[in-house]
Amino acid sequence: MPAQTQSRHEEAPLDLKRALRALWIVGVWSTLVWAATRGTLLFGMDRIAHGSDLVRTQLRLAAALPDVVLRSGFFAFTICCVFVVSGAIRKRGVRWPLLGAVLVAATLVGQSLLAGWDVDDASRAVGHDTQRGRMVGHVLLGIAGLYSAASLFAADRARGAVCRLSWSVLPLLLLVGVPLGIRIAYSSIGNRMAIRKTLVDVLAVPDAWTVVDGRRDAPPGIESLCPSVDYRIAGADMPSLMIAPPGEVSFRAPEGHGPLVLNTRAGIHHTLVAPESAWLKRGTIRFEVRVDDKGRKRIDIPIEPQGGRFPGTEWVPVGGESGLWVAPGSEVRLKTLFLDEDGIEKKPSEALRVGFGGLSFERRWSTERTLSSSDKPNVILIVMDTLRADRMDVYGYAKPTTPNLSRLAQRGIVYERAYSTASWTWPSTASILTGKLPQEHGVQDEASAYLSGLNMTVAEALQEQGLTTAAFSANILIVPDKNFDQGFEFFDHGSGGTRPSNVVMPAVLEWVEATAPTRFFLYLHLADPHAPLDPLPEGRRLFAADVPRDFSSRQANEHQHRLLDGCGYTDDGRSILNECVPEQEQIWVHQLYDACVWSGDHQVGRLIELLERLEIADETIIAFTSDHGEELYEHGFATHGHGLHEELVHVPLILAGPRLRPGQRIAAPVANRHLAPTLAKLAGAAFEGASDPLDLSQPSEITQGQTGGILTSTNAGWWKGRYRTRLLGLRKGTLSLHYAPEGAPWGTVEPSALGDWKLYDLARDPDQEEDLSRVRSDEAESLRKELERRILELNARRPSSPLLEAGEATLERLKAIGYVQD
């Protein structure tokens, strides 16, 4: 009898009203759970993976949460509906495998929802190409399975239960109220902005500090300190005042200013926590900062041996992220101690590498944000990394690789012979931001990659004028821990390798939309043409459809490593490029490069379209350029940094906006470093950076101001079989001199007394294939002497800074971007 009753119960018809009520209750609560999980993940991704500050993360969440709720709701109600119906079908005798299949499908779709794989925004999606991304994906798969099983259970139980609609009030209030509240509270950036200006770089001032106490075997001094080789965390190397414990130094804050901020960080070298440092046993490094003997700040960093590939710690800011406020003229004392496991102070048997990094005094204040107009325009500076001018149709290239930039060029000025100051990123980007040559601002190689705070940047000038400033960098070399964030209120940078533009651009567009009511300066550093060459699908279809899918996007870097090892030349200087790099692979790299140029242009077009939609295009100045070009095997090499030929330093330069006459083309050679003073002047700001400012918006000033020629350089050069050789370049008139001060002819062992050089006449030999240094020796010698004289003058103007070794984190960063081999 009970069995018959049970059978009749299973065959009972579905109560539609009760089932719909159950569907609603379970669906609303499920929506809340899925949306909360996805929102939490977005917050973590933005803060950790993208290195965003809290304000920008809040802006991104304010824009994203409504869509998150809608997608979560659609998914939650869909699976609940399927579960309710499946539950009813199961009770009529359908086998369990059907329900299991539905559960598996829901889990996989739920994982996609949580990971962001269902949205057209790569910046909000969990990646597949990193170990961390794959690990997060597996965790999300487990969470999605758990949530799906819980929804199945709840739907099945609720179908036959008495559910009240009031049970859905709380989740509904949260689903509507939280996104709305966040959007109201955080969809704008406020009316005031904070400004920071470096007054004194303690490490750059000779005799600025006095040793109070120190070890005889390791007295206090300036070195590069690297708390962690893992450049993805805040432990990268920087110039530091090393104080091996026990030790103490003192110095005074500058006078003549209001309240100051001591900006410094405490850190220990990563080798102290490596397994091989077990001789230390366990202990603690204590850092003490005292100001006029009135207050004391203590920071304790434990020494605990770690495993893994990147053992290390992070920098610890003294006084927290806001720094330590001090009065002008105050005496500051920095002290380090070593405490054993029992907390007793001891003197270690060996000197320990610990110290204070980035030691400087800043002045801070706040000011009102201003509104933009055609008279007080916004400013956008776009640097497309690794873009050579001759691969753009606006510069005469036969393929339509840059349709959006061609349209931008019609609205402004095109500089036909623009040059970068160097053939790789760190020195040339520093020049674009400061208006100075590398020998003047000091950033010339990996050992000097920290941009001194004594250099004024265009961002600082514009911020003091009231512009809200932000930087978005796709290149991991242009980051705050190398001090490239001077003058930027917001700085977006990644924690991995070079970031694709489709990961960077969503945050850029959201920031512009949130900031548009106020006047702003946007620095956008994209890297689509930089290896790895991963174009957008449409770009690949248009320009690289014949390239095999299994051809590595990093192949150009692999080619370059072989070529720098010498496989492209014989011992007497004869090129055997095709024996080292197959011709077909060279063609594929060419095609992928064109596809990547198109991809970068597409992203620029998205920004221009937004400006037009917001109706601020007519009150926005846009400057577009590149930090350097790219060799595509013309002179026996690939990528960049190794030479100074035209393909490496001839870059695009376009300037468009209000008060700029459209349709102009300037043929005179110019340096793109002059963008800094030009943009400052167009924005009405004073710029005290460059010693030889040039207004690029005035054609007459260009022809008068470039009589000295264009200087270029690289400290990572390759010269007749010698790698990592310093190269200097001077273009004057139609002549181009390449000079290797430590260079020598092919087949020689020792450098020549005066170095070695080549001379090209670009008027008759634009591809730089014929060396005229012997045929026109007098002209070559004259240019060489002029170049030496100018370099000496520039070196004398450089901010004082110690000559340091490149830290391990810097080298690891260079490996990640392809500049250095493992």
PDB file of C-alpha atoms in Angstrom, residues 199-203 205-212 248-257 259-263 290-293 325-334 359-362:
ATOM      1  CA  LEU A 199      61.718  68.401  -3.704  1.00  0.00           C
ATOM      2  CA  VAL A 200      64.828  66.478  -2.681  1.00  0.00           C
ATOM      3  CA  ASP A 201      66.066  63.055  -3.770  1.00  0.00           C
ATOM      4  CA  VAL A 202      68.292  62.215  -0.798  1.00  0.00           C
ATOM      5  CA  LEU A 203      70.119  59.506  -2.731  1.00  0.00           C
ATOM      6  CA  VAL A 205      72.511  64.612  -3.343  1.00  0.00           C
ATOM      7  CA  PRO A 206      76.198  64.087  -2.504  1.00  0.00           C
ATOM      8  CA  ASP A 207      76.956  64.176   1.231  1.00  0.00           C
ATOM      9  CA  ALA A 208      73.250  64.618   2.072  1.00  0.00           C
ATOM     10  CA  TRP A 209      73.488  62.129   4.945  1.00  0.00           C
ATOM     11  CA  THR A 210      75.896  61.429   7.792  1.00  0.00           C
ATOM     12  CA  VAL A 211      76.884  58.060   9.223  1.00  0.00           C
ATOM     13  CA  VAL A 212      76.113  57.884  12.941  1.00  0.00           C
ATOM     14  CA  GLU A 248      72.384  54.417  11.690  1.00  0.00           C
ATOM     15  CA  VAL A 249      72.487  57.523   9.481  1.00  0.00           C
ATOM     16  CA  SER A 250      71.058  61.022   9.845  1.00  0.00           C
ATOM     17  CA  PHE A 251      70.078  63.858   7.529  1.00  0.00           C
ATOM     18  CA  ARG A 252      67.888  66.943   7.593  1.00  0.00           C
ATOM     19  CA  ALA A 253      64.677  67.824   5.812  1.00  0.00           C
ATOM     20  CA  PRO A 254      64.965  70.820   3.458  1.00  0.00           C
ATOM     21  CA  GLU A 255      63.889  74.213   4.748  1.00  0.00           C
ATOM     22  CA  GLY A 256      61.883  76.940   3.099  1.00  0.00           C
ATOM     23  CA  HIS A 257      58.772  74.852   2.480  1.00  0.00           C
ATOM     24  CA  PRO A 259      55.089  70.457   5.902  1.00  0.00           C
ATOM     25  CA  LEU A 260      56.918  67.744   3.981  1.00  0.00           C
ATOM     26  CA  VAL A 261      56.493  64.019   3.490  1.00  0.00           C
ATOM     27  CA  LEU A 262      59.382  61.633   3.873  1.00  0.00           C
ATOM     28  CA  ASN A 263      58.765  59.023   1.198  1.00  0.00           C
ATOM     29  CA  ARG A 290      63.109  58.990  14.266  1.00  0.00           C
ATOM     30  CA  VAL A 291      62.290  62.647  13.613  1.00  0.00           C
ATOM     31  CA  ASP A 292      63.910  65.179  15.985  1.00  0.00           C
ATOM     32  CA  ASP A 293      63.919  62.489  18.700  1.00  0.00           C
ATOM     33  CA  TRP A 325      54.993  63.881   7.635  1.00  0.00           C
ATOM     34  CA  VAL A 326      57.949  65.948   8.879  1.00  0.00           C
ATOM     35  CA  ALA A 327      58.562  69.637   9.532  1.00  0.00           C
ATOM     36  CA  PRO A 328      61.075  71.587   7.413  1.00  0.00           C
ATOM     37  CA  GLY A 329      64.566  71.445   8.872  1.00  0.00           C
ATOM     38  CA  SER A 330      63.830  68.386  11.005  1.00  0.00           C
ATOM     39  CA  GLU A 331      66.594  65.906  11.744  1.00  0.00           C
ATOM     40  CA  VAL A 332      65.756  62.421  10.487  1.00  0.00           C
ATOM     41  CA  ARG A 333      67.568  59.313  11.735  1.00  0.00           C
ATOM     42  CA  LEU A 334      67.354  55.919  10.056  1.00  0.00           C
ATOM     43  CA  LEU A 359      64.450  58.036  -0.172  1.00  0.00           C
ATOM     44  CA  SER A 360      63.027  61.492  -0.928  1.00  0.00           C
ATOM     45  CA  PHE A 361      61.149  64.467   0.460  1.00  0.00           C
ATOM     46  CA  GLU A 362      57.870  65.466  -1.179  1.00  0.00           C
TER      47      GLU A 362
END
